[in-house]
Short mmCIF file of C-alpha atoms in Angstrom, two decimals:
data_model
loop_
_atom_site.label_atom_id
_atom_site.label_comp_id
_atom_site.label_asym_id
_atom_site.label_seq_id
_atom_site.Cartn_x
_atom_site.Cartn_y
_atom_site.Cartn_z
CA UNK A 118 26.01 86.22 -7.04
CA UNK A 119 22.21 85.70 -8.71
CA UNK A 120 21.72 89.35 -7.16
CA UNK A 121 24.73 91.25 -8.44
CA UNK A 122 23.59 89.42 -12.42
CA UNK A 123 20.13 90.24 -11.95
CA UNK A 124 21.09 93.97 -11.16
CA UNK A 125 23.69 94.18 -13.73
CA UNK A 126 21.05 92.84 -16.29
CA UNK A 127 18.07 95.62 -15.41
CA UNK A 128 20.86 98.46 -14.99
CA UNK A 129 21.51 97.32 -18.45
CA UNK A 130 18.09 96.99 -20.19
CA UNK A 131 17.17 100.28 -18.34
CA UNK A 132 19.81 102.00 -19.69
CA UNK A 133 19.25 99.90 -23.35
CA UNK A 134 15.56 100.94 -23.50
CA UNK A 135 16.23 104.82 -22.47
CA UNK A 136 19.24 105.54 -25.04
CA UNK A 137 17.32 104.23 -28.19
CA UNK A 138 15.14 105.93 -30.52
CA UNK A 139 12.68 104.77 -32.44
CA UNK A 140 12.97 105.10 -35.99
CA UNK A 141 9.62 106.21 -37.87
CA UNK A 142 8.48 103.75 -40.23
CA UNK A 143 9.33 104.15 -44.43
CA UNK A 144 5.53 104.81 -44.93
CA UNK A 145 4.79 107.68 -42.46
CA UNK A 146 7.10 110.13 -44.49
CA UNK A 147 5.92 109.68 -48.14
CA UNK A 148 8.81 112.14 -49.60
CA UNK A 149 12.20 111.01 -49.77
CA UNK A 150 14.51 113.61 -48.32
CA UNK A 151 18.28 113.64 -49.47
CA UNK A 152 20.87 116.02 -47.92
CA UNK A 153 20.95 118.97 -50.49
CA UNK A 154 23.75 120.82 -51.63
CA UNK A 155 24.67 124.21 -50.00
CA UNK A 156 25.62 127.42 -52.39
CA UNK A 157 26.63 130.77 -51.60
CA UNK A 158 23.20 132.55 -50.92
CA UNK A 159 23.87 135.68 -53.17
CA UNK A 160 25.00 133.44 -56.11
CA UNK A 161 21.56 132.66 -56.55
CA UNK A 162 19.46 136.14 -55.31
CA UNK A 163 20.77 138.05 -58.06
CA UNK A 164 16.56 138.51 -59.07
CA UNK A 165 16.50 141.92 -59.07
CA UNK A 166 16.86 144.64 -61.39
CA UNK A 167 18.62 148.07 -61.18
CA UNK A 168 17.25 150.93 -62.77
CA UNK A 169 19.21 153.98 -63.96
CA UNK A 170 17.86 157.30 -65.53
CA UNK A 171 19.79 158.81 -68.50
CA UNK A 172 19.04 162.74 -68.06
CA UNK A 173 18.81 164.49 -70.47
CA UNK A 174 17.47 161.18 -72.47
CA UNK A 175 20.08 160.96 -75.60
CA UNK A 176 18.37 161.44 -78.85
CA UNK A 177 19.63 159.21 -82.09
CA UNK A 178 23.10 158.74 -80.79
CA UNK A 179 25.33 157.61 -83.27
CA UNK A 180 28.51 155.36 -83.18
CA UNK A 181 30.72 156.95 -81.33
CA UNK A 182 29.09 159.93 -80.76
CA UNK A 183 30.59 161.22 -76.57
CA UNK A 184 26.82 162.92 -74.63
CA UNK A 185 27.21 164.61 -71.52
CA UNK A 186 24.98 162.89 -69.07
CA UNK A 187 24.13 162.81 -65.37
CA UNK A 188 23.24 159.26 -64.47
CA UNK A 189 20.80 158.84 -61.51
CA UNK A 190 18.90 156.21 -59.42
CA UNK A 191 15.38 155.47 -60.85
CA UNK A 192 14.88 152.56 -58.37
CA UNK A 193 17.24 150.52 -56.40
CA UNK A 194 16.46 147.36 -54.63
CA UNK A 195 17.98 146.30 -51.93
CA UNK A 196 21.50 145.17 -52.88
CA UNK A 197 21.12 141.18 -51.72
CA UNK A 198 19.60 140.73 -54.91
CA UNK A 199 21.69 142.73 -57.02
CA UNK A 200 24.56 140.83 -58.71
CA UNK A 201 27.87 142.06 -57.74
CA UNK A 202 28.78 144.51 -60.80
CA UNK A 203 24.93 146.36 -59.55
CA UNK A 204 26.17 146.51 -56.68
CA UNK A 205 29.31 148.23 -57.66
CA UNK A 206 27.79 150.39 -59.91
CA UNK A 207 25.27 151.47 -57.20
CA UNK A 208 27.75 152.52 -55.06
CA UNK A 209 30.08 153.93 -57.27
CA UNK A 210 27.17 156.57 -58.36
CA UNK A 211 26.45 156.89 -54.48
CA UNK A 212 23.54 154.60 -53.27
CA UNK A 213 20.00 154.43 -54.09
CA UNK A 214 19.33 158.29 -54.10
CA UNK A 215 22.74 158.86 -55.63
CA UNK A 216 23.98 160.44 -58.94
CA UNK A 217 26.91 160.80 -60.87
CA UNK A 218 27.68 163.47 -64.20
CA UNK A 219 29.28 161.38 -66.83
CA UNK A 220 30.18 161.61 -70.38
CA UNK A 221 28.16 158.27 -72.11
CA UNK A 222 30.08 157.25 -75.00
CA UNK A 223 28.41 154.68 -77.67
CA UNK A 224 31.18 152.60 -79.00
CA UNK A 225 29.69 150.61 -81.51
CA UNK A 226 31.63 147.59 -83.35
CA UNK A 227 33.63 148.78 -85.92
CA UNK A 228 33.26 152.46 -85.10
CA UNK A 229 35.92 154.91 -83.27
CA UNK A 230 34.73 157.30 -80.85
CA UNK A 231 35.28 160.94 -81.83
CA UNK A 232 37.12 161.75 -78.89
CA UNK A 233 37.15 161.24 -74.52
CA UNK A 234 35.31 163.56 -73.27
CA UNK A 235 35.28 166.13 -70.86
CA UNK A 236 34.45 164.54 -67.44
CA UNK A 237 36.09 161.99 -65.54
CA UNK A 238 33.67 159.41 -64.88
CA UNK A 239 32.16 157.46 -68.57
CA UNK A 240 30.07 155.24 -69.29
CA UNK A 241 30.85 153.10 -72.49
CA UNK A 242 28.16 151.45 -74.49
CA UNK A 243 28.99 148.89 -76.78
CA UNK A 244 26.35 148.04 -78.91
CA UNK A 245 25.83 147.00 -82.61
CA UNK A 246 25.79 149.44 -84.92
CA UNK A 247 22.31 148.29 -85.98
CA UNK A 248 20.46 147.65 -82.82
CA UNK A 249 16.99 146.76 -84.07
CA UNK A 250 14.15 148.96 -82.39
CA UNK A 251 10.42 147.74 -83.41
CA UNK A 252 8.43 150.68 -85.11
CA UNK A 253 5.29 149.26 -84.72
CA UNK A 254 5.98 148.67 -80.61
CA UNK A 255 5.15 151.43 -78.31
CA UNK A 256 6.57 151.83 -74.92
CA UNK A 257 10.15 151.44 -73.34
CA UNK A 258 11.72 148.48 -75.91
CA UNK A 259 15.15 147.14 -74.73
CA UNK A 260 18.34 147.18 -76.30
CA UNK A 261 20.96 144.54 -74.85
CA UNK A 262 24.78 146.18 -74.21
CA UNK A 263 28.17 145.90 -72.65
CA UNK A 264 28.09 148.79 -70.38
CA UNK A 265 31.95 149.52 -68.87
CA UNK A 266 31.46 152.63 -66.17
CA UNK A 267 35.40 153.63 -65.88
CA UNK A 268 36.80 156.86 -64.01
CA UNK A 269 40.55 157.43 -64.13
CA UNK A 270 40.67 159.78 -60.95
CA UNK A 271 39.18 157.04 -58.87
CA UNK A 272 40.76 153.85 -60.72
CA UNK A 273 36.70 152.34 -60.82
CA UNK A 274 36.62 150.20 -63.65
CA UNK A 275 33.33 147.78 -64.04
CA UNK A 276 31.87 145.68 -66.98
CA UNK A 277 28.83 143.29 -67.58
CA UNK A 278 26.09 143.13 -69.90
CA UNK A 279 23.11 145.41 -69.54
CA UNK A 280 19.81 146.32 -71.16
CA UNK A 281 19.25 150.24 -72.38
CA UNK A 282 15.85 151.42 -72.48
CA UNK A 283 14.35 153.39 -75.62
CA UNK A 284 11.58 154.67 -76.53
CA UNK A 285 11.03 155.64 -80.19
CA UNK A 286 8.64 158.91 -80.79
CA UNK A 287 5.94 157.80 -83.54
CA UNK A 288 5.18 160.82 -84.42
CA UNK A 289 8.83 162.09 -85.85
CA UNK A 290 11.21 158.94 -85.40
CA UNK A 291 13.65 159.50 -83.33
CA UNK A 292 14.96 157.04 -80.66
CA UNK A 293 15.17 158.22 -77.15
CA UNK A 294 18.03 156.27 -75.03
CA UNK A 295 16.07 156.86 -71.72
CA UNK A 296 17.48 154.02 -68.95
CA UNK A 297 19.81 151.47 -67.99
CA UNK A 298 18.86 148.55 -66.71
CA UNK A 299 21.25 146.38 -64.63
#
């Protein structure tokens, strides 16, 4: 009967002393580490930016005023860090060598455009009508918008807040609406 206890007992401390762990002590790991919170990676990538060339650039466009416009890739990183209306808007116009003719159309508050357009694919500024542009600055300035791209044909219709690059000439004053920054 002693024998059967005293094997019980060591089967029972061996197995005891091989299923614990040691914890570490409190001052071996200085920082304090708390369980973070997970979020949806490309929520928080959106870092980079999309740049779009206006060709030809548009020269003093007024309020409402409809240009006839290709729109084309300047650069294009990769689309992880693009938030989701980039994205859109880089695929729409056919990836990062793409390019799409469209009629631009500045739609500035409290104006009326002076008609649609000819082409099926537009891109709608809407800006104020006084967008300040520093004289003294040379350079690309930037111009904040609400830039809709909608086409009819292919029911695409996307909206968001975008920069437009200028760049005013010194020499005679006009305002060059070069790129679109997204």
């Amino acid at each position: 009967m002693r024998l059967c206890v005293l094997l019980l007992l060591l089967v029972l401390l061996s197995f005891t002393s091989a299923a614990s762990v040691p914890r570490p002590s409190s001052d071996r790991y200085p920082i304090n580490r708390r369980p973070q919170t997970f979020t949806t990676r490309n929520v928080t990538s959106t870092s980079d930016t999309l740049s779009l060339n206006i060709d030809p650039d548009i020269v003093n466009p007024v309020c409402g005023g409809i240009y006839e416009a290709n729109i084309n890739i300047q650069t294009a990183p990769d689309p992880f860090y693009l938030s989701k209306f980039c994205q859109n808007v880089l695929g729409y116009i056919g990836g990062p060598k793409g390019d799409k003719d469209v009629d631009v159309i500045f739609a500035c508050t409290g104006f009326s455009t002076s008609g649609i357009g000819t082409r099926d694919v537009k891109i709608i500024f809407n800006t104020q009508a006084n967008s300040a542009i520093d004289a003294g600055k040379t350079g690309t300035q930037l111009i904040p918008a609400n830039m809709q791209l909608v086409s009819e044909k292919d029911n695409v219709f996307y909206s968001s807040e975008v920069n437009i690059g200028v760049k005013r000439n010194s020499g005679n004053g006009d305002v060059a609406f070069q790129h679109i920054y997204c």
